[in-house]
CSV table of C-alpha atoms in Angstrom, one decimal:
chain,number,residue,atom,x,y,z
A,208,UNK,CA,-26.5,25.5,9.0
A,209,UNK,CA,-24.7,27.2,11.6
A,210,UNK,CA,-25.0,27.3,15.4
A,211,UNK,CA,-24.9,30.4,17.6
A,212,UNK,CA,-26.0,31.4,20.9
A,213,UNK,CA,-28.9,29.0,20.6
A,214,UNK,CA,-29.8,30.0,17.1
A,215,UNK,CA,-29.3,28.3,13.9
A,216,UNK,CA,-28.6,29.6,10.7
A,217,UNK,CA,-30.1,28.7,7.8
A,218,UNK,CA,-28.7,29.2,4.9
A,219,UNK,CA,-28.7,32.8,3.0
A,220,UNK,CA,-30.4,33.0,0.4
A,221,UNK,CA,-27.9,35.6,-2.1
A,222,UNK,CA,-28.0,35.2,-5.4
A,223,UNK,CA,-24.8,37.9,-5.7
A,224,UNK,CA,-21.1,36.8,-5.9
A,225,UNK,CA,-18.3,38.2,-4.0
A,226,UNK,CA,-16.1,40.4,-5.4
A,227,UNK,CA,-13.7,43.1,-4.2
A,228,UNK,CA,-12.0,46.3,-5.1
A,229,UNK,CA,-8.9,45.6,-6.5
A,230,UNK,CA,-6.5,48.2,-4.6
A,231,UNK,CA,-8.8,46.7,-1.1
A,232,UNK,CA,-5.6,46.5,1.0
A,233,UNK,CA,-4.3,50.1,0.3
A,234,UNK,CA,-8.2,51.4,1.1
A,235,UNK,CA,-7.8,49.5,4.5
A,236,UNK,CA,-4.2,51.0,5.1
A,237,UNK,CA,-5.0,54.1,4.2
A,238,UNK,CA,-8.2,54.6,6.1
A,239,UNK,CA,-5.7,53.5,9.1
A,240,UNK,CA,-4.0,56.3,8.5
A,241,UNK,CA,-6.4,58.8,8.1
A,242,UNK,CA,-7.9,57.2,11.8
A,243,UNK,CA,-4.1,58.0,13.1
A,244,UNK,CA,-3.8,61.4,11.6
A,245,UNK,CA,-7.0,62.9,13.2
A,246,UNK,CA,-7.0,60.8,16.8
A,247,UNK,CA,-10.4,60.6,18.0
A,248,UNK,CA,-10.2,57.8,19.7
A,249,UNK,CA,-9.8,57.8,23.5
A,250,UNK,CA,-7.4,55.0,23.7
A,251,UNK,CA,-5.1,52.4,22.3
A,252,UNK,CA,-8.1,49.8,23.0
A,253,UNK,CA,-10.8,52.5,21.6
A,254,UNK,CA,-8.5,52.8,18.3
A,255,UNK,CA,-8.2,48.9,18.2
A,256,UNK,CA,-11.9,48.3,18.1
A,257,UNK,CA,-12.8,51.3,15.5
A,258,UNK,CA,-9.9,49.6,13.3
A,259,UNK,CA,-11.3,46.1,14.5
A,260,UNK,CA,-14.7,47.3,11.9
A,261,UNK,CA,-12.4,46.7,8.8
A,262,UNK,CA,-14.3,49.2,7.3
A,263,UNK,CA,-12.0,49.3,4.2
A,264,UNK,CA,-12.9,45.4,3.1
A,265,UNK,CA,-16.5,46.6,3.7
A,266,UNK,CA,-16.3,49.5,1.3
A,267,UNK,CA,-14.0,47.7,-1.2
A,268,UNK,CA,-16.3,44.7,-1.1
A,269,UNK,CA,-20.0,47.4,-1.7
A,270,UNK,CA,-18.1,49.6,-4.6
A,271,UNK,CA,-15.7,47.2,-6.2
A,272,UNK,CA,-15.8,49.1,-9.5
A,273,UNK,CA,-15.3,52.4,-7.9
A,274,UNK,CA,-12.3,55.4,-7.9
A,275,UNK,CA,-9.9,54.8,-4.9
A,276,UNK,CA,-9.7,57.7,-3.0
A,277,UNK,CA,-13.5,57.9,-3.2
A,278,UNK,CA,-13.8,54.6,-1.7
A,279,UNK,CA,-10.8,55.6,1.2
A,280,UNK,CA,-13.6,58.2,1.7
A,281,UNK,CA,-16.3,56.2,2.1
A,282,UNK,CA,-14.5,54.0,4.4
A,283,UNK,CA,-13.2,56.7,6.6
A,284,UNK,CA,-16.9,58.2,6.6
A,285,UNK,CA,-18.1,54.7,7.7
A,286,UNK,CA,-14.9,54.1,10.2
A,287,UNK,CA,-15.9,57.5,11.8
A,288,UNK,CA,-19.6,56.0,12.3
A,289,UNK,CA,-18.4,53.1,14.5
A,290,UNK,CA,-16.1,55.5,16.8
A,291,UNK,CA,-19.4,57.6,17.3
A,292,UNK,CA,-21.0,55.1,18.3
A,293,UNK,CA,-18.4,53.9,20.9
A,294,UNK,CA,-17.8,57.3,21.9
A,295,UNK,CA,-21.8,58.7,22.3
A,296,UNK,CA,-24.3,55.8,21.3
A,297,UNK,CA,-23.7,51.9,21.8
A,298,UNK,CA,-20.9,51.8,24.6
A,299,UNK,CA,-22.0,51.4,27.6
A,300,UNK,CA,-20.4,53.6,30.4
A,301,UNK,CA,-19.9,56.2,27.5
A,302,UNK,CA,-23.5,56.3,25.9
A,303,UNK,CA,-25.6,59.7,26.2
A,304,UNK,CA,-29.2,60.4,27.3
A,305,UNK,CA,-31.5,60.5,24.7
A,306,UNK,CA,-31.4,64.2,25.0
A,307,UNK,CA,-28.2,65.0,25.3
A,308,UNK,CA,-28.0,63.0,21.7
A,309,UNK,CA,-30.1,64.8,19.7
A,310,UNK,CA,-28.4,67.5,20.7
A,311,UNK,CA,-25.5,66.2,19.3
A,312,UNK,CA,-27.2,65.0,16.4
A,313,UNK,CA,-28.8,68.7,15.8
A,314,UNK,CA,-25.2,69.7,16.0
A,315,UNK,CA,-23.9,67.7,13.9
A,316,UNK,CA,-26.3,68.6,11.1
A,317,UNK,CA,-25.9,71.7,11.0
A,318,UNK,CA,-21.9,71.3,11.3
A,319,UNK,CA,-22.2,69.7,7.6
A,320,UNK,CA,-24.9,72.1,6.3
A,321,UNK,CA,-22.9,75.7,6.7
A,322,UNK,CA,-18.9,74.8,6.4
A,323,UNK,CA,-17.6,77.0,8.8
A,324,UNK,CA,-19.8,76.8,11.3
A,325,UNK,CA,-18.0,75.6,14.2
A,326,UNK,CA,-21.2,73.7,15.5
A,327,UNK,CA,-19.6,70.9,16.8
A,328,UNK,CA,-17.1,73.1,19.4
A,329,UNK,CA,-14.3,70.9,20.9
A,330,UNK,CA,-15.8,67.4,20.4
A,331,UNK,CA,-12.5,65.5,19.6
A,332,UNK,CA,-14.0,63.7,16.1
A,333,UNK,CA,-14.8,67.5,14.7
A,334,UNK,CA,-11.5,67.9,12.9
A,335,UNK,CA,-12.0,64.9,10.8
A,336,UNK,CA,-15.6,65.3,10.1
A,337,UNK,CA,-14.9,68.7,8.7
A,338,UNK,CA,-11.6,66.9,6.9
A,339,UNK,CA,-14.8,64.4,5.1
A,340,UNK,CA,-17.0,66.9,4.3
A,341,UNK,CA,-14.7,69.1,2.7
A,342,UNK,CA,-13.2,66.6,0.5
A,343,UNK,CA,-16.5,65.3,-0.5
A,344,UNK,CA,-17.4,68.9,-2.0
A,345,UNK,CA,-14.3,68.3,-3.7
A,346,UNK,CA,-15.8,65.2,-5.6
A,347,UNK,CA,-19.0,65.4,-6.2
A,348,UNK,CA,-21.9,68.0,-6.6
A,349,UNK,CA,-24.3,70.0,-4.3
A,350,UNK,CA,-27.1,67.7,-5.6
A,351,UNK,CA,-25.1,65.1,-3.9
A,352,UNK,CA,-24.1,66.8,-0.8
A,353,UNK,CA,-27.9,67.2,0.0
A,354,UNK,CA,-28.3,63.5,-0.8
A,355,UNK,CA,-25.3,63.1,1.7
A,356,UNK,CA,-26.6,65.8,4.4
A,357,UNK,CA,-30.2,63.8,4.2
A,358,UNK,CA,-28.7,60.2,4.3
A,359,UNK,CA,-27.0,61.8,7.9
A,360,UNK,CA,-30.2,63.2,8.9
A,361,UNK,CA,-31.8,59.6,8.7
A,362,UNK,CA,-29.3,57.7,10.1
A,363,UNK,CA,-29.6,59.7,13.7
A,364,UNK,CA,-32.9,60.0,13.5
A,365,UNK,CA,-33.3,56.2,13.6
A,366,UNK,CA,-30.3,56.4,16.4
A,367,UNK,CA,-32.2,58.5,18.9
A,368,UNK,CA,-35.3,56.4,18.5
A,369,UNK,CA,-33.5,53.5,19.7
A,370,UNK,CA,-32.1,55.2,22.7
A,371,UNK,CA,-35.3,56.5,23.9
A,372,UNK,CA,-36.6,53.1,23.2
A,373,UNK,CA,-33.7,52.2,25.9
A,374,UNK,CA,-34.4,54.9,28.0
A,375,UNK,CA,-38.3,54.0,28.3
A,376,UNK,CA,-37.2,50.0,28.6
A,377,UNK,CA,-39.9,50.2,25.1
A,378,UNK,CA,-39.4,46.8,23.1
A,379,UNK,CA,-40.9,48.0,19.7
A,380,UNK,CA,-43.4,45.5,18.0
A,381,UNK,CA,-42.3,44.1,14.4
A,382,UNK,CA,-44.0,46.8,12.3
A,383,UNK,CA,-42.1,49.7,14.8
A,384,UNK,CA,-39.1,48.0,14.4
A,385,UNK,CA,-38.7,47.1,10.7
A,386,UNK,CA,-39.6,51.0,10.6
A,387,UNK,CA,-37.1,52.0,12.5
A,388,UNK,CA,-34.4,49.4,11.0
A,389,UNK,CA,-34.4,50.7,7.7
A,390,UNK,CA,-32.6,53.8,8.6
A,391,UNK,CA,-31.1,52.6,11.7
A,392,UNK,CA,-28.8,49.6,9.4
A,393,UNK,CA,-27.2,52.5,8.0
A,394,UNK,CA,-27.9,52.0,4.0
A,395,UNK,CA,-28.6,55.6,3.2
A,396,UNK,CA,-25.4,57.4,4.9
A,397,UNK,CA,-23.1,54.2,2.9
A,398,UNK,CA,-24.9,54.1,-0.7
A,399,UNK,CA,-25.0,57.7,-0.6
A,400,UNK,CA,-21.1,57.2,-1.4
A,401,UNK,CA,-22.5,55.1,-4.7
A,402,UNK,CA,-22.3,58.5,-6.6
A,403,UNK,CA,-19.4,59.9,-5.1
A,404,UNK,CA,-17.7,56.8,-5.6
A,405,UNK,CA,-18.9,56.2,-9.5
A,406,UNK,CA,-18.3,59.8,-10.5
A,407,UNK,CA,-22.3,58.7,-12.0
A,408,UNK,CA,-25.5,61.4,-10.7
A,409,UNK,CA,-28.7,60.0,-10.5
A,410,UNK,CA,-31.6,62.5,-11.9
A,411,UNK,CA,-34.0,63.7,-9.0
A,412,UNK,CA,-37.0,61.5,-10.7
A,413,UNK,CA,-35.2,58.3,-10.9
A,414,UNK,CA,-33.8,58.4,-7.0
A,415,UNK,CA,-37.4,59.6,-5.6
A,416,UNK,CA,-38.9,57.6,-8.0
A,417,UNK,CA,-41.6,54.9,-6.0
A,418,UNK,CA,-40.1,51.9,-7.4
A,419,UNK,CA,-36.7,52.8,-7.2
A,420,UNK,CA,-37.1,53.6,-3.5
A,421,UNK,CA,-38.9,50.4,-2.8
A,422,UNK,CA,-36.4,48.8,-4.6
A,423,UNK,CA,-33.5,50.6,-2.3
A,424,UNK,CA,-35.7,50.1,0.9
A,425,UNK,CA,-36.1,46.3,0.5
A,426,UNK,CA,-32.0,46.1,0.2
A,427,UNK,CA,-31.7,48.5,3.3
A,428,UNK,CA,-33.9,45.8,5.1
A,429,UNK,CA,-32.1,42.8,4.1
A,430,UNK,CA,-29.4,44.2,5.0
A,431,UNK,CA,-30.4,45.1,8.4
A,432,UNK,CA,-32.0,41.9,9.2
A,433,UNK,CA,-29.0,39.8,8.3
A,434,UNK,CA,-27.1,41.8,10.4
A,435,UNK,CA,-29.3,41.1,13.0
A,436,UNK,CA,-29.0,37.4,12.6
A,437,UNK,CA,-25.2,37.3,12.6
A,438,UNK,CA,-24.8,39.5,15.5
A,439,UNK,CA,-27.6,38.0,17.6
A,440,UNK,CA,-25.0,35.9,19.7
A,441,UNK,CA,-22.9,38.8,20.3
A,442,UNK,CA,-25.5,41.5,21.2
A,443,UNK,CA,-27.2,38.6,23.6
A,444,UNK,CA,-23.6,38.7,25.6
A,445,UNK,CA,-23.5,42.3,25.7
A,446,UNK,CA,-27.1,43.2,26.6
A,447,UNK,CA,-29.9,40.4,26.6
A,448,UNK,CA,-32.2,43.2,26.3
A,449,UNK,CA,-30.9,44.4,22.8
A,450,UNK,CA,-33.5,45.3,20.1
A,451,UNK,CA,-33.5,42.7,17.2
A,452,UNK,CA,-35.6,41.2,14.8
A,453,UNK,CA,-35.2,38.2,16.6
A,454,UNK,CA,-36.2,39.2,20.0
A,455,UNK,CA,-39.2,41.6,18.4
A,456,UNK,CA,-40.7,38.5,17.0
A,457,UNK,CA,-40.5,35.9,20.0
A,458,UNK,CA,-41.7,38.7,22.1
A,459,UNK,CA,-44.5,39.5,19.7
A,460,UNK,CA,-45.3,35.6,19.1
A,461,UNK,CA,-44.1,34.3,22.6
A,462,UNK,CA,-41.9,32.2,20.7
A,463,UNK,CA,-38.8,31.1,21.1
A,464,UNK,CA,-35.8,32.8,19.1
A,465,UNK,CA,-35.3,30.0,17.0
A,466,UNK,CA,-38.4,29.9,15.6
A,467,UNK,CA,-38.7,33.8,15.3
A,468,UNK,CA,-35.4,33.5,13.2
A,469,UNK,CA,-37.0,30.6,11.0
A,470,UNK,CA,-40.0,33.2,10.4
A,471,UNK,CA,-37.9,36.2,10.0
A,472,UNK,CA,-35.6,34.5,7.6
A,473,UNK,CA,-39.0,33.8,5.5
A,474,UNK,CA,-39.7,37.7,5.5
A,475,UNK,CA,-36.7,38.5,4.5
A,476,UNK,CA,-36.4,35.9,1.3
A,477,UNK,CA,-39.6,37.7,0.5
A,478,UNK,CA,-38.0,41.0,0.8
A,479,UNK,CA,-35.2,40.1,-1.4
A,480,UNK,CA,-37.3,38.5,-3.8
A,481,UNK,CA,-39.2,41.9,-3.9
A,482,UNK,CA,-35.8,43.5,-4.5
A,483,UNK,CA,-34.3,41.2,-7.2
A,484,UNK,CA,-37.8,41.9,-9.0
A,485,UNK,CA,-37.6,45.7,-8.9
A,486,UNK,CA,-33.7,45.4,-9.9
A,487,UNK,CA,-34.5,43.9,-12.4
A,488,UNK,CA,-37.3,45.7,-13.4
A,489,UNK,CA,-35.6,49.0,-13.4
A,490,UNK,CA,-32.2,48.3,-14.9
A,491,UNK,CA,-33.3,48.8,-18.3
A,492,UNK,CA,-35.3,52.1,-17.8
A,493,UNK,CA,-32.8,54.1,-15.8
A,494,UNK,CA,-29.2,56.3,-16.4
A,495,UNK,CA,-25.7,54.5,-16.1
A,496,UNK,CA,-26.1,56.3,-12.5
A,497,UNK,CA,-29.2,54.5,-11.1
A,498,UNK,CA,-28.1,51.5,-12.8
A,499,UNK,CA,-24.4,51.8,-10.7
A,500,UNK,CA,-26.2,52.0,-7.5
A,501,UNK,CA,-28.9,49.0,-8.2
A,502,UNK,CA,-25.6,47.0,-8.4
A,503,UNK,CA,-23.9,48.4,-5.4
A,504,UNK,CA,-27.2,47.5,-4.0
A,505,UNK,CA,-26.4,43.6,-4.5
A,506,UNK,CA,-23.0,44.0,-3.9
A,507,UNK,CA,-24.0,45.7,-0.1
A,508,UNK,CA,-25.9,42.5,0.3
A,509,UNK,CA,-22.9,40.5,-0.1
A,510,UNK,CA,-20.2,42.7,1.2
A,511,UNK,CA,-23.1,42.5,4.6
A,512,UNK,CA,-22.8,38.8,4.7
A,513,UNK,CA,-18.9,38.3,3.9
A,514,UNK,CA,-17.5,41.6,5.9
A,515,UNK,CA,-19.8,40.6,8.7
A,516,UNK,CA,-19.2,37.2,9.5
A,517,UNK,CA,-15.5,37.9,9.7
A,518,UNK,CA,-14.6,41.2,11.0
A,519,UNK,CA,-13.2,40.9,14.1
A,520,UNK,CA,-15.7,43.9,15.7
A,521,UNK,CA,-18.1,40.9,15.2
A,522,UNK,CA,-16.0,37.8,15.7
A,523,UNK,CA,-13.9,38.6,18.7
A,524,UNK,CA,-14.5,37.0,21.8
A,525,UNK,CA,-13.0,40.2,24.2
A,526,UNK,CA,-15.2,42.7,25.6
A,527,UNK,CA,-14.9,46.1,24.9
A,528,UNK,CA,-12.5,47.1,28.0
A,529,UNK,CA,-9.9,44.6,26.2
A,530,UNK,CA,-8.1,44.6,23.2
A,531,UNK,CA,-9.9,42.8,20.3
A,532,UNK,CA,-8.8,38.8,19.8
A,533,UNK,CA,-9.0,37.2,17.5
A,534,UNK,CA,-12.1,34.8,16.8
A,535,UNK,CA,-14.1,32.6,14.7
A,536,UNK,CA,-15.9,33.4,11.9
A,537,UNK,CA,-18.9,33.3,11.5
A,538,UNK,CA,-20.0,30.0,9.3
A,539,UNK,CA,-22.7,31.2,6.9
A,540,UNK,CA,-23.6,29.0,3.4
A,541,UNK,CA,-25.4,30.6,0.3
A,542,UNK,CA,-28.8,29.5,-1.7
A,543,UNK,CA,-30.0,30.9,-4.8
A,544,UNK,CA,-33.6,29.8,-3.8
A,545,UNK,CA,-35.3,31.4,-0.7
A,546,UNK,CA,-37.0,29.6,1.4
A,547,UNK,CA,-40.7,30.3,0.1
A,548,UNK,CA,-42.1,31.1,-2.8
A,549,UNK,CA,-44.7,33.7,-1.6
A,550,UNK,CA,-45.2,36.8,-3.6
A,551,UNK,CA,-47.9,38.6,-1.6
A,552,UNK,CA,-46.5,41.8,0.9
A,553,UNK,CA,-44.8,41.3,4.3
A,554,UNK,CA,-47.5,41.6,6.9
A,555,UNK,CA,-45.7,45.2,8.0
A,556,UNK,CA,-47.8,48.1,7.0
A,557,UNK,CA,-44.1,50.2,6.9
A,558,UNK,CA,-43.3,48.4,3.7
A,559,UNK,CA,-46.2,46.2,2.1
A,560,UNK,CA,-46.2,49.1,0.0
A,561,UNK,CA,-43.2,48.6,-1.7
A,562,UNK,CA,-45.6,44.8,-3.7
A,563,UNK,CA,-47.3,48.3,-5.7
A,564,UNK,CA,-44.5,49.3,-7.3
A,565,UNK,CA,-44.2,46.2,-9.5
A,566,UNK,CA,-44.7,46.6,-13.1
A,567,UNK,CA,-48.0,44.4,-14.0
């Protein structure tokens, strides 16, 4: 157990070992560099707390097994994601009006749809977004690219939701929020890189398969909530208002947190049972693609839990106006048993659907 901001931890329950990409120091350095070659950042503090996400263990840690300068990629992609944040999203002094963002977002779409178009104008991140997208043509296939394009379109979907959420001072119920977590935790704009990274395409019918999205869905929401447990301390010091699992249940329950966490903790066992199930389920049906990316699945689950108890994005005790310090991990412990042994759908209508796709 673990103690933070009035919340205890229980144990995860993570079946999946940690592991790491061999060359993982190089990724890190030379994601660095690529950050320093292209300069979006507005500051020396800014450029400290985009380098302070450590993207490069984070990628190195969800595609162990995969080519090198794909993963640099994929961690300069993901590095890019943070300062966007800081620059337009999540910082406060520095966020944009829910209109203003899907502007931005509209923009930005269309930027990676049509190389060439210069839809984006002067924004000072434009350069290396057109420096990722062109090398990602490079690697992979146009099948891919859409599956890239689309993963994009989801994540800022999910963004301007919460910001007019914000905007309205609307704290979403349970349901509302799972929804909009699943795209929100950004799973679909990093697996996309699962392809790219594996040099291994995944036929139409096996990705858009039901049981294969279920199965990536229930990851995508593990993922999300455990991020939401780990960072519950830090987002209370930053904004007690935040949107979190946490706070969506005690609000919906008038509970307090800690016994929202002890019943979201529950849900989420149950989602990852659900998802070791359909892994395993699917493995033996599926190309050496899907079965690449079911792995990376479990190894995101991991990476979530190891990266993010000890970046320093999530463990330093400085504000955002300062230079990162450093701090404290986070203390987390592991359990291959969850914490019930329920089998029947979450009470969310956004995913009970994902109980039908188990073989009989």
């Amino acid at each position: 157990m673990s103690v933070t901001s009035g919340i205890t931890l229980p144990p995860f329950f993570c079946p999946f070992e940690e592991v790491i990409h061999p060359k993982a120091e190089s990724i890190t350095q030379r994601t660095a560099d690529w950050l320093d070659d292209f300069r979006f950042y507005r500051n020396d503090i800014h450029r400290a707390w985009i380098l302070a996400s450590e993207t490069g263990d984070a990628m190195a840690r969800i595609f162990p097994n995969g080519d090198e300068d794909a993963v640099v990629l994929a961690s300069s992609w993901v590095l890019s994601h943070y300062a966007l944040d800081d620059m337009k999203f999540e910082f406060p002094g520095h966020t944009l009006p829910a209109s203003a963002a899907a502007e931005l977002a509209a923009r930005s779409v269309r930027f990676f749809e049509a190389p060439g178009d210069p839809a984006l104008g002067n924004e000072p991140f434009a350069p290396a977004m057109r420096d990722i997208i062109t090398r990602l043509t490079d690697m992979t296939g146009p099948t891919q690219i859409q599956r890239f394009i689309h993963a994009w379109q989801h994540w800022l979907m999910s963004i301007l939701w919460r910001l007019s959420n914000g905007e309205r001072g609307h704290h979403p119920d349970p349901d509302s929020y799972t929804r909009m977590r699943l795209a929100e935790c950004g799973g679909w704009v990093t697996m996309a890189w699962s392809e790219v990274t594996s040099g291994l395409h995944i036929p139409d019918h096996e990705m858009h398969s039901p049981p294969m999205r279920a199965a990536i869905e229930a990851s995508f929401l593990v993922m999300g909530w455990d991020n939401d447990f780990v960072t519950y301390a830090q987002e209370q010091r930053v904004d007690p208002t935040s949107q979190n699992i946490i706070s969506a249940l005690a609000q919906h329950h008038r509970c307090s947190p800690q016994d929202a966490l002890e019943e979201a903790v529950i849900l989420r066992d149950r989602a990852m049972s659900l998802f070791l199930q359909l892994h395993q389920q699917l493995k033996p049906t599926v190309s050496d693609g899907a079965r690449r990316y079911l792995d990376d699945l479990g190894h995101a689950i991991r990476s979530n839990l190891d990266w993010g108890t000890s970046t320093l994005r999530h463990t330093s005790p400085s504000p955002r106006t300062e230079m990162p310090r450093p701090g404290t991990p986070i203390p987390v412990t592991f359990t291959n048993r969850p914490r019930t042994d329920r089998t029947d759908p979450l009470p969310m209508p956004a995913v009970a659907w994902w109980w039908d796709q188990l073989s009989s």
